[in-house]
Short mmCIF file of C-alpha atoms in Angstrom, two decimals:
data_model
loop_
_atom_site.label_atom_id
_atom_site.label_comp_id
_atom_site.label_asym_id
_atom_site.label_seq_id
_atom_site.Cartn_x
_atom_site.Cartn_y
_atom_site.Cartn_z
CA MET A 16 -5.28 50.06 40.46
CA GLY A 17 -3.37 50.47 43.74
CA PHE A 18 -2.93 46.72 44.02
CA TRP A 19 -1.42 46.41 40.55
CA LYS A 20 0.83 49.40 41.15
CA GLN A 21 2.02 47.92 44.42
CA LEU A 22 2.50 44.54 42.74
CA LYS A 23 4.62 46.18 40.06
CA GLU A 24 6.79 47.92 42.68
CA GLN A 25 7.23 44.71 44.63
CA PHE A 26 8.24 42.89 41.46
CA LYS A 27 10.85 45.57 40.77
CA LYS A 28 12.28 45.19 44.25
CA MET A 29 12.34 41.40 43.95
CA TRP A 30 14.01 41.66 40.52
CA THR A 31 16.79 43.85 41.91
CA LYS A 32 17.48 41.23 44.59
CA PHE A 33 17.79 38.37 42.06
CA ALA A 34 21.23 37.10 41.15
CA THR A 35 22.39 37.15 37.55
CA TRP A 36 21.75 33.44 36.98
CA GLN A 37 18.28 33.80 38.47
CA LYS A 38 17.46 36.64 36.12
CA ALA A 39 18.76 34.65 33.13
CA THR A 40 16.68 31.63 34.18
CA VAL A 41 13.49 33.68 34.50
CA ILE A 42 14.07 35.46 31.19
CA GLY A 43 14.84 32.18 29.39
CA ALA A 44 11.80 30.43 30.82
CA ALA A 45 9.53 33.33 29.95
CA SER A 46 10.97 33.48 26.42
CA LEU A 47 10.45 29.75 25.85
CA THR A 48 6.89 29.99 27.14
CA LEU A 49 6.15 32.95 24.90
CA ILE A 50 7.68 31.26 21.84
CA GLY A 51 5.71 28.07 22.51
CA ILE A 52 2.47 30.04 22.82
CA ILE A 53 3.18 31.90 19.58
CA ILE A 54 4.01 28.69 17.69
CA PHE A 55 0.87 27.01 19.03
CA ILE A 56 -1.28 29.93 17.93
CA VAL A 57 0.31 30.06 14.47
CA VAL A 58 0.03 26.30 13.91
CA ALA A 59 -3.52 26.18 15.23
CA ASN A 60 -4.65 29.02 12.96
CA LYS A 61 -2.77 27.80 9.88
CA PRO A 62 -5.03 25.78 7.54
CA ALA A 63 -4.04 22.19 6.77
CA MET A 64 -2.52 21.78 3.31
CA GLU A 65 -3.22 18.70 1.18
CA PRO A 66 -2.04 17.73 -2.33
CA LEU A 67 -4.26 19.01 -5.11
CA TYR A 68 -2.32 17.17 -7.86
CA THR A 69 0.88 15.12 -7.85
CA ASN A 70 3.45 14.11 -10.50
CA LEU A 71 2.61 17.13 -12.65
CA GLU A 72 4.46 18.12 -15.77
CA PRO A 73 6.04 21.62 -15.62
CA LYS A 74 3.54 22.88 -18.22
CA ASP A 75 0.53 21.60 -16.28
CA ALA A 76 1.91 22.86 -12.97
CA SER A 77 2.41 26.33 -14.46
CA ALA A 78 -1.15 26.42 -15.80
CA ILE A 79 -2.62 25.35 -12.45
CA ALA A 80 -0.51 27.86 -10.51
CA THR A 81 -1.71 30.63 -12.82
CA LYS A 82 -5.35 29.70 -12.22
CA LEU A 83 -4.81 29.58 -8.46
CA LYS A 84 -3.24 33.03 -8.51
CA GLU A 85 -6.20 34.38 -10.45
CA GLN A 86 -8.58 32.92 -7.84
CA LYS A 87 -6.33 34.25 -5.01
CA VAL A 88 -5.97 30.80 -3.47
CA ASP A 89 -3.09 30.14 -1.10
CA TYR A 90 -0.96 27.29 -2.48
CA ARG A 91 2.44 25.73 -1.94
CA LEU A 92 4.72 23.76 -4.28
CA GLY A 93 6.46 20.52 -3.42
CA ASP A 94 8.50 17.72 -5.04
CA GLU A 95 10.43 20.23 -7.15
CA GLY A 96 7.23 21.71 -8.55
CA GLY A 97 5.56 18.39 -9.34
CA THR A 98 3.06 18.61 -6.47
CA ILE A 99 0.74 21.48 -5.59
CA PHE A 100 -0.66 21.80 -2.05
CA VAL A 101 -3.82 23.78 -1.28
CA PRO A 102 -6.01 24.22 1.84
CA ALA A 103 -7.78 20.97 2.68
CA ASP A 104 -11.23 22.54 2.78
CA GLN A 105 -10.85 23.83 -0.81
CA LYS A 106 -9.20 20.80 -2.43
CA TYR A 107 -12.22 19.11 -4.02
CA GLN A 108 -13.82 22.31 -5.28
CA LEU A 109 -10.52 23.38 -6.83
CA ARG A 110 -10.20 20.01 -8.58
CA LEU A 111 -13.59 20.54 -10.20
CA ASP A 112 -12.61 24.07 -11.25
CA MET A 113 -9.27 22.93 -12.67
CA ALA A 114 -10.88 20.05 -14.57
CA GLU A 115 -12.99 22.51 -16.56
CA GLU A 116 -10.18 24.87 -17.48
CA VAL A 117 -6.94 22.86 -17.55
CA ASN A 118 -6.26 19.65 -19.52
CA LEU A 119 -4.01 17.96 -16.98
CA SER A 120 -3.40 14.80 -18.92
CA GLY A 121 -2.50 16.63 -22.12
CA VAL A 122 -4.26 13.89 -24.09
CA VAL A 123 -6.38 14.92 -27.05
CA GLY A 124 -9.13 12.57 -28.16
CA PHE A 125 -11.89 12.60 -30.74
CA GLU A 126 -13.25 15.83 -29.25
CA SER A 127 -10.85 17.61 -31.60
CA PHE A 128 -13.26 16.76 -34.43
CA ASN A 129 -16.03 18.79 -32.79
CA GLU A 130 -14.71 21.84 -34.57
CA THR A 131 -14.40 22.35 -38.30
CA ARG A 132 -11.08 23.57 -39.64
CA PHE A 133 -11.23 25.32 -42.96
CA GLY A 134 -8.46 24.69 -45.43
CA GLU A 135 -7.51 21.37 -43.86
CA THR A 136 -6.09 18.85 -46.31
CA ASP A 137 -6.58 15.09 -46.32
CA THR A 138 -3.08 14.66 -44.88
CA ASP A 139 -3.91 17.03 -42.03
CA LYS A 140 -7.10 15.13 -41.29
CA ARG A 141 -5.20 11.85 -41.30
CA VAL A 142 -2.63 13.17 -38.83
CA ARG A 143 -5.34 14.63 -36.58
CA PHE A 144 -7.23 11.34 -36.66
CA LEU A 145 -4.08 9.43 -35.72
CA VAL A 146 -3.40 11.77 -32.78
CA SER A 147 -7.01 11.52 -31.60
CA LEU A 148 -6.95 7.73 -31.87
CA GLN A 149 -3.76 7.57 -29.79
CA GLY A 150 -5.37 9.81 -27.16
CA GLU A 151 -8.50 7.67 -26.92
CA LEU A 152 -6.46 4.49 -26.57
CA THR A 153 -4.32 6.15 -23.89
CA ARG A 154 -7.37 7.17 -21.88
CA THR A 155 -8.82 3.68 -22.06
CA ILE A 156 -5.61 1.94 -20.94
CA GLU A 157 -5.29 4.34 -17.99
CA GLN A 158 -8.61 3.02 -16.67
CA LEU A 159 -6.79 -0.14 -15.52
CA ASP A 160 -6.27 -0.18 -11.77
CA GLU A 161 -2.56 -0.99 -12.06
CA VAL A 162 -1.76 1.72 -14.65
CA GLU A 163 -1.00 5.24 -13.48
CA GLU A 164 -0.04 6.75 -16.85
CA SER A 165 0.31 5.50 -20.40
CA ARG A 166 1.37 6.61 -23.87
CA VAL A 167 0.35 5.02 -27.17
CA HIS A 168 2.25 5.54 -30.44
CA ILE A 169 0.84 4.21 -33.70
CA ALA A 170 2.74 4.02 -36.99
CA LEU A 171 0.43 3.77 -40.01
CA PRO A 172 2.37 3.40 -43.28
CA ALA A 173 1.16 5.15 -46.38
CA PRO A 174 -1.11 2.97 -48.55
CA SER A 175 0.55 1.35 -51.57
CA LEU A 176 -0.94 0.30 -54.91
CA PHE A 177 0.81 -3.05 -54.71
CA ILE A 178 -0.05 -5.51 -51.94
CA GLN A 179 3.45 -6.93 -51.82
CA GLU A 180 4.90 -3.50 -51.12
CA GLN A 181 2.38 -2.59 -48.44
CA GLU A 182 4.07 -2.28 -45.04
CA GLU A 183 2.39 -3.46 -41.86
CA SER A 184 1.11 -1.12 -39.15
CA THR A 185 2.85 -1.11 -35.77
CA ALA A 186 2.08 0.27 -32.31
CA SER A 187 4.02 0.85 -29.10
CA VAL A 188 2.60 1.27 -25.59
CA LEU A 189 4.54 2.79 -22.69
CA LEU A 190 3.14 2.19 -19.19
CA ARG A 191 3.88 3.79 -15.84
CA LEU A 192 2.52 1.44 -13.20
CA LYS A 193 1.38 2.48 -9.76
CA PRO A 194 3.70 1.76 -6.81
CA TYR A 195 3.97 -1.96 -6.04
CA ALA A 196 1.59 -2.77 -8.94
CA LYS A 197 2.34 -5.49 -11.49
CA LEU A 198 0.57 -6.55 -14.67
CA LYS A 199 -0.17 -10.20 -15.25
CA PRO A 200 0.62 -11.76 -18.65
CA ASN A 201 -3.09 -12.05 -19.40
CA GLN A 202 -3.52 -8.33 -18.78
CA VAL A 203 -0.66 -7.49 -21.14
CA LYS A 204 -2.21 -9.76 -23.79
CA SER A 205 -5.51 -7.95 -23.30
CA ILE A 206 -3.82 -4.60 -23.93
CA MET A 207 -2.19 -5.96 -27.09
CA ALA A 208 -5.50 -7.36 -28.33
CA PHE A 209 -7.29 -4.09 -27.52
CA ILE A 210 -4.74 -2.04 -29.49
CA SER A 211 -4.68 -4.41 -32.47
CA HIS A 212 -8.49 -4.50 -32.71
CA SER A 213 -8.72 -0.71 -32.50
CA VAL A 214 -6.36 0.04 -35.39
CA GLU A 215 -7.15 -1.09 -38.90
CA GLY A 216 -4.66 -3.58 -40.30
CA LEU A 217 -2.70 -3.88 -37.06
CA LYS A 218 -1.66 -7.39 -36.04
CA LYS A 219 -1.31 -8.46 -32.45
CA GLU A 220 2.32 -9.46 -32.87
CA ASN A 221 3.13 -5.93 -34.07
CA VAL A 222 2.13 -4.37 -30.73
CA THR A 223 4.93 -3.75 -28.23
CA VAL A 224 4.23 -3.07 -24.55
CA MET A 225 6.92 -1.86 -22.14
CA ASP A 226 7.11 -0.03 -18.82
CA VAL A 227 9.07 3.06 -17.82
CA ASN A 228 11.82 0.87 -16.37
CA GLY A 229 12.57 -0.58 -19.80
CA ASN A 230 11.02 -3.98 -19.18
CA LEU A 231 9.48 -5.53 -22.30
CA LEU A 232 6.16 -6.85 -21.06
CA SER A 233 4.89 -8.21 -24.39
CA GLU A 234 7.82 -10.50 -25.10
CA GLY A 235 6.63 -13.96 -26.16
CA LEU A 236 2.94 -13.18 -25.54
CA ALA A 237 1.93 -12.70 -29.17
CA GLU A 238 2.99 -16.17 -30.29
CA ASP A 239 -0.25 -17.86 -31.20
CA GLU A 240 1.48 -20.90 -32.68
CA GLY A 241 3.91 -23.11 -30.87
CA ILE A 242 4.68 -23.22 -27.16
CA ASP A 243 6.56 -20.62 -25.18
CA PHE A 244 8.65 -22.99 -23.11
CA ALA A 245 10.44 -20.20 -21.29
CA ARG A 246 7.19 -18.72 -20.02
CA ILE A 247 5.83 -22.15 -19.12
CA SER A 248 8.99 -22.97 -17.15
CA THR A 249 8.74 -19.68 -15.28
CA THR A 250 5.10 -20.36 -14.41
CA GLN A 251 5.90 -23.88 -13.24
CA LEU A 252 8.75 -22.64 -11.07
CA ALA A 253 6.49 -19.98 -9.51
CA LEU A 254 3.84 -22.62 -8.81
CA LYS A 255 6.42 -24.90 -7.19
CA GLN A 256 7.80 -22.10 -5.00
CA GLU A 257 4.33 -20.98 -3.96
CA TYR A 258 3.36 -24.50 -2.91
CA GLU A 259 6.60 -24.94 -0.95
CA GLU A 260 6.14 -21.60 0.84
CA ASP A 261 2.53 -22.37 1.75
CA LEU A 262 3.46 -25.82 3.05
CA ALA A 263 6.39 -24.50 5.12
CA ARG A 264 4.30 -21.62 6.48
CA SER A 265 1.51 -23.96 7.53
CA VAL A 266 3.83 -26.35 9.38
CA GLN A 267 5.84 -23.51 10.98
CA SER A 268 2.71 -21.79 12.34
CA MET A 269 1.70 -25.07 13.94
CA LEU A 270 5.11 -25.52 15.60
CA GLU A 271 5.23 -21.90 16.80
CA LYS A 272 1.93 -22.45 18.61
CA MET A 273 3.68 -25.23 20.53
CA ARG A 274 7.25 -23.94 20.92
CA GLY A 275 6.72 -20.17 20.77
CA HIS A 276 7.16 -17.47 18.15
CA GLY A 277 10.49 -17.66 16.35
CA LYS A 278 11.33 -21.00 17.93
CA ALA A 279 10.96 -23.09 14.76
CA VAL A 280 12.12 -22.87 11.14
CA VAL A 281 10.63 -25.03 8.37
CA ARG A 282 11.85 -25.46 4.81
CA ALA A 283 10.09 -27.59 2.18
CA ASN A 284 11.23 -29.04 -1.13
CA VAL A 285 8.54 -30.45 -3.41
CA ASP A 286 9.21 -32.39 -6.61
CA MET A 287 6.32 -31.92 -9.05
CA ASP A 288 5.59 -33.57 -12.40
CA PHE A 289 4.42 -30.98 -14.93
CA ASP A 290 4.10 -33.44 -17.85
CA LYS A 291 0.62 -33.67 -19.28
CA TYR A 292 -0.50 -37.33 -19.55
CA GLU A 293 -3.34 -38.59 -21.74
CA SER A 294 -4.47 -42.23 -22.01
CA HIS A 295 -7.07 -43.64 -24.44
CA LYS A 296 -8.29 -47.27 -24.24
CA GLU A 297 -10.79 -49.18 -26.43
CA THR A 298 -12.19 -52.59 -25.39
CA TYR A 299 -14.25 -54.87 -27.69
CA GLY A 300 -16.67 -57.46 -26.32
CA GLU A 301 -18.45 -60.50 -27.89
CA SER A 302 -20.40 -60.13 -31.14
CA VAL A 303 -24.18 -59.94 -30.91
CA LEU A 304 -26.65 -60.57 -33.77
CA ALA A 305 -28.22 -57.25 -34.55
CA ASN A 306 -30.52 -58.21 -37.51
CA GLU A 307 -31.00 -60.96 -40.13
CA HIS A 308 -32.42 -60.76 -43.71
CA ILE A 309 -33.55 -63.89 -45.60
CA LYS A 310 -34.67 -63.93 -49.27
CA GLU A 311 -36.12 -67.10 -50.93
CA GLU A 312 -37.21 -67.60 -54.61
CA ARG A 313 -38.89 -70.66 -56.16
CA SER A 314 -40.24 -71.26 -59.69
CA LYS A 315 -41.56 -74.36 -61.62
CA GLY A 316 -42.72 -74.78 -65.32
CA MET A 317 -42.03 -75.95 -68.85
CA GLY A 318 -38.72 -74.90 -70.42
CA THR A 319 -37.99 -73.91 -74.11
CA GLN A 320 -34.82 -73.98 -76.14
CA SER A 321 -33.68 -70.73 -77.67
CA GLY A 322 -32.93 -70.44 -81.37
CA GLY A 323 -29.29 -70.42 -82.46
CA ASN A 324 -27.32 -67.75 -84.16
CA PRO A 325 -27.37 -68.25 -87.85
CA ALA A 326 -23.88 -66.96 -88.28
CA ASP A 327 -22.03 -68.98 -85.70
CA THR A 328 -23.30 -70.87 -82.75
CA ASN A 329 -20.09 -70.11 -80.85
CA MET A 330 -20.62 -66.41 -81.17
CA GLY A 331 -22.72 -64.69 -78.67
CA GLY A 332 -25.70 -62.77 -79.76
CA PRO A 333 -29.44 -62.63 -79.55
CA SER A 334 -31.53 -65.69 -80.07
CA TYR A 335 -34.15 -65.80 -82.69
CA GLY A 336 -37.16 -67.56 -81.33
CA SER A 337 -37.40 -70.90 -79.63
CA VAL A 338 -36.65 -74.25 -81.16
CA GLY A 339 -39.11 -76.19 -79.02
CA ASN A 340 -40.03 -77.52 -75.60
CA THR A 341 -37.22 -79.01 -73.52
CA GLY A 342 -39.31 -80.41 -70.68
CA GLU A 343 -40.38 -79.43 -67.16
CA SER A 344 -37.99 -77.00 -65.17
CA GLU A 345 -37.75 -75.96 -61.46
CA TYR A 346 -35.93 -72.91 -59.95
CA GLU A 347 -35.09 -72.24 -56.25
CA LEU A 348 -32.93 -69.41 -54.66
CA THR A 349 -32.22 -68.65 -50.98
CA ASP A 350 -30.34 -65.44 -49.87
CA ARG A 351 -29.59 -64.89 -46.17
CA THR A 352 -27.90 -61.75 -44.68
CA ARG A 353 -26.90 -61.45 -40.98
CA ASN A 354 -25.54 -58.28 -39.30
CA TYR A 355 -23.61 -58.56 -36.00
CA ASP A 356 -22.76 -55.73 -33.53
CA VAL A 357 -19.65 -55.84 -31.39
CA SER A 358 -19.70 -54.04 -27.95
CA LYS A 359 -17.03 -51.36 -27.67
CA THR A 360 -15.79 -49.51 -24.53
CA VAL A 361 -13.69 -46.34 -24.94
CA GLU A 362 -11.81 -44.98 -21.88
CA SER A 363 -9.93 -41.64 -21.87
CA GLU A 364 -7.79 -40.42 -18.97
CA VAL A 365 -6.14 -36.99 -18.84
CA ARG A 366 -3.84 -36.15 -15.93
CA ALA A 367 -3.30 -32.45 -15.31
CA PRO A 368 0.31 -31.30 -14.84
CA GLY A 369 1.52 -30.56 -11.35
CA LYS A 370 1.37 -33.96 -9.73
CA ILE A 371 3.38 -34.19 -6.50
CA GLU A 372 6.02 -36.85 -6.71
CA LYS A 373 8.02 -36.27 -3.54
CA ILE A 374 8.01 -34.00 -0.47
CA SER A 375 11.04 -33.31 1.69
CA LEU A 376 10.68 -31.31 4.92
CA SER A 377 13.45 -29.97 7.13
CA VAL A 378 12.42 -28.74 10.59
CA LEU A 379 14.73 -26.90 13.01
CA VAL A 380 13.53 -26.36 16.58
CA ASP A 381 15.22 -24.05 19.06
CA GLY A 382 16.64 -26.02 21.98
CA GLU A 383 17.49 -29.62 22.61
CA LEU A 384 14.80 -32.25 21.99
CA THR A 385 14.27 -35.50 23.80
CA PRO A 386 13.64 -38.61 21.67
CA GLN A 387 9.98 -38.56 22.70
CA GLU A 388 9.57 -34.89 21.69
CA GLN A 389 11.34 -35.48 18.39
CA GLU A 390 9.09 -38.43 17.62
CA LYS A 391 5.91 -36.48 18.42
CA ILE A 392 7.00 -33.49 16.33
CA THR A 393 7.88 -35.77 13.41
CA GLU A 394 4.48 -37.45 13.62
CA ALA A 395 2.63 -34.11 13.79
CA VAL A 396 4.59 -32.62 10.88
CA SER A 397 4.07 -35.72 8.74
CA SER A 398 0.33 -35.60 9.27
CA ALA A 399 0.08 -31.86 8.62
CA ALA A 400 2.18 -31.96 5.43
CA GLY A 401 0.63 -35.13 4.00
CA ILE A 402 3.85 -37.11 4.03
CA ASP A 403 3.65 -40.48 2.23
CA LEU A 404 6.63 -42.66 3.04
CA THR A 405 5.72 -45.15 0.30
CA ARG A 406 6.18 -42.36 -2.19
CA GLY A 407 9.66 -41.61 -0.89
CA ASP A 408 8.81 -38.52 1.21
CA GLN A 409 11.26 -37.48 3.92
CA VAL A 410 10.96 -35.53 7.19
CA SER A 411 13.95 -34.32 9.20
CA VAL A 412 13.49 -32.81 12.69
CA VAL A 413 16.56 -31.35 14.42
CA GLY A 414 16.73 -29.53 17.76
CA MET A 415 19.54 -27.06 18.44
CA ALA A 416 20.05 -23.62 19.95
CA PHE A 417 19.37 -20.71 17.59
CA ASN A 418 21.79 -17.81 17.12
CA THR A 419 19.80 -14.77 18.28
CA GLU A 420 22.56 -12.14 18.26
CA TYR A 421 21.01 -10.20 15.37
CA TYR A 422 17.56 -10.12 16.94
CA ASP A 423 18.97 -9.30 20.35
CA GLY A 424 20.87 -6.40 18.81
CA MET A 425 17.72 -5.13 17.13
CA LYS A 426 15.80 -5.45 20.39
CA GLN A 427 18.50 -3.57 22.27
CA ALA A 428 18.54 -0.82 19.63
CA MET A 429 14.77 -0.45 19.87
CA GLU A 430 14.94 -0.27 23.65
CA ASP A 431 17.70 2.37 23.47
CA SER A 432 15.63 4.38 21.02
CA GLN A 433 12.59 4.18 23.27
CA ARG A 434 14.64 5.26 26.28
CA ALA A 435 16.06 8.19 24.32
CA GLN A 436 12.59 9.27 23.31
CA ALA A 437 11.42 8.93 26.91
CA ARG A 438 14.35 11.07 28.11
CA GLN A 439 13.49 13.68 25.52
CA ARG A 440 9.89 13.75 26.70
CA TYR A 441 10.98 13.99 30.34
CA ILE A 442 13.34 16.87 29.51
CA GLN A 443 10.56 18.73 27.72
CA MET A 444 8.19 18.10 30.61
CA GLY A 445 10.86 19.18 33.08
CA ILE A 446 11.47 22.45 31.24
CA ALA A 447 7.76 23.15 31.09
CA GLY A 448 7.39 22.28 34.78
CA LEU A 449 10.36 24.50 35.70
CA VAL A 450 8.87 27.44 33.85
CA LEU A 451 5.55 26.89 35.57
CA LEU A 452 7.20 26.60 39.00
CA LEU A 453 9.13 29.82 38.45
CA LEU A 454 5.98 31.65 37.54
CA ILE A 455 4.13 30.23 40.54
CA ALA A 456 7.06 31.06 42.84
CA ALA A 457 7.12 34.64 41.60
CA VAL A 458 3.39 35.08 42.20
CA VAL A 459 3.55 33.46 45.66
CA TYR A 460 6.51 35.63 46.64
CA LEU A 461 4.72 38.79 45.65
CA LEU A 462 1.55 37.78 47.48
CA ARG A 463 3.47 36.91 50.65
CA LYS A 464 5.37 40.19 50.45
CA LYS A 465 2.14 42.13 50.17
CA ARG A 466 0.55 40.23 53.06
CA LYS A 467 3.64 40.86 55.23
CA GLU A 468 3.49 44.58 54.60
CA GLU A 469 -0.21 44.64 55.47
CA THR A 470 0.55 42.77 58.72
CA ASP A 471 3.40 45.15 59.63
CA THR A 472 1.16 48.12 59.02
CA GLY A 473 -1.58 46.75 61.31
CA ALA A 474 0.92 45.93 64.05
CA PHE A 475 2.25 49.46 64.23
CA VAL A 476 -1.14 51.17 64.30
CA GLY A 477 -1.22 51.30 68.13
CA TYR A 478 2.36 52.52 68.28
CA THR A 479 1.63 55.27 65.81
CA GLU A 480 -1.27 56.54 67.85
CA THR A 481 0.77 56.40 71.07
CA ALA A 482 3.87 57.92 69.62
CA ALA A 483 2.02 60.62 67.79
CA SER A 484 2.33 62.96 70.79
CA GLN A 485 6.01 62.13 71.34
CA PRO A 486 8.67 64.35 69.86
CA GLU A 487 10.35 63.20 66.70
CA PHE A 488 13.72 61.56 66.88
CA GLU A 489 16.73 63.61 66.27
CA PHE A 490 19.28 61.80 64.17
CA ASN A 491 22.93 62.52 64.17
CA THR A 492 23.77 63.96 60.80
CA SER A 493 26.97 62.01 60.84
CA MET A 494 25.01 58.74 60.70
CA SER A 495 24.55 57.01 57.39
CA PRO A 496 20.94 56.74 56.14
CA GLU A 497 20.93 52.95 56.54
CA PHE A 498 22.24 53.12 60.09
CA ALA A 499 19.85 55.90 61.00
CA GLU A 500 16.91 53.89 59.63
CA LYS A 501 17.94 50.79 61.62
CA LYS A 502 18.41 52.86 64.82
CA ALA A 503 15.02 54.49 64.42
CA MET A 504 13.38 51.11 63.84
CA ARG A 505 15.05 49.70 66.96
CA ASP A 506 13.95 52.63 69.07
CA GLN A 507 10.40 52.28 67.82
CA VAL A 508 10.38 48.56 68.63
CA GLU A 509 11.71 49.27 72.14
CA LYS A 510 9.02 51.85 72.78
CA LEU A 511 6.33 49.57 71.38
CA THR A 512 7.52 46.75 73.62
CA GLN A 513 7.35 48.95 76.67
CA SER A 514 4.00 50.53 75.87
CA ASN A 515 2.15 47.56 74.29
CA PRO A 516 3.88 44.19 74.88
CA GLU A 517 1.01 42.12 73.45
CA GLU A 518 1.10 43.86 70.08
CA ALA A 519 4.91 43.58 70.02
CA ALA A 520 4.63 39.81 70.61
CA LYS A 521 2.17 39.48 67.73
CA VAL A 522 4.56 41.35 65.41
CA VAL A 523 7.51 39.16 66.37
CA LYS A 524 5.39 36.04 65.93
CA THR A 525 4.29 37.21 62.47
CA TRP A 526 7.93 37.87 61.46
CA LEU A 527 8.94 34.39 62.55
CA ILE A 528 6.14 32.82 60.56
CA GLU A 529 7.05 34.86 57.48
CA GLU A 530 10.71 33.85 57.78
#
């Protein structure tokens, strides 16, 4: 306890000797250190907060907040109340608890028919069925990876006794897609087919699909008859651009391996034939005898003459008996049938659209090129891009200095930002080091002060014993206390030097070392 008491007294003496700026520096450094320690402790002990749910409706957020208050769970709101943050270690358990008690989606499906409602009319049942059907369709559409949220609205007209007056059913689908997600036309057609097949009497062309940005996604997709030339042209243009980008990227990567990154720029223009071509050809060869049928008849005998018609011999009619023998008769018949087959060759050729008709490449290389370099680059690019000069393809290679002011400015800005961040880190490290040095200096000063006092005390032990028998000094009352103390100290040193020179030398040596 004596050491700490002495240390406290020494610190008080040292503090009184400090100048005002020194005191302010020590107080500021100690305050910053204390604040940093407090912040570190608070941040270290504070649990990490993670989103429990995002993009919540105000009604759902209120219900979840109420449940969290009942369970005494620490939570925080964000995104103007649309996001709720909870401790990370409780997030998944809270999601399970909220799923049982809160209907976050607000969608009601066929589970509403699990309960029986007394006094419900047919109209009420029809409305409840329509709402449940919309909810089930909404849940199914939200299972798509690209869809974040959806709404389905179905309009079922009242049944009519007359077919001509019966109105058609319609449906509308509103989609909120996930960030950077996009639905393909085939996916939109699938949604339209799914809705139309799920609702009785609903035709595919009566289903409208749009996103929250107001884009009509189902436009032109329900046309089963005819050709949607606008959509086909868009698809062809996308195919052409994709091929050009792939070709330019391939050639540019090859040149950058040779010239360096950013030292070459390649642009491609490809003419493509999207006409569908079909050719049918039939070729007939020489005839070949396939089969032959021969029929022969022969007869020989005595002939008779038929009786005439009693009414008129010029009139046709049956004969009545024979008149008599006419002599010997002979009959012969030959029938020959030949069938020939002709060889036939049928050729059909269908050319898919997208045939490349012409490729034009423009290559810019940073720096001047010699004729030999230009020739080698042209040859390499032609081989890599599949250039066919007989088809009319073209390759242009030009060497010139690139304008790099924009990139140089960006590089300079990044370097300035990095230097500023480095200066900030150095300043923080300097402040921390200064605080640490001040604390170390204070401790070292106190320890040295204590050691000096202990040395002074040991040096004057011999003098105390010697001077114990001497009479005390008599001080002039007119002297000031400071002067009297200095005079007494000088007299004591003189006496110690005379009585014990070796101890006096040690004391002086110790003072010099301390100074």
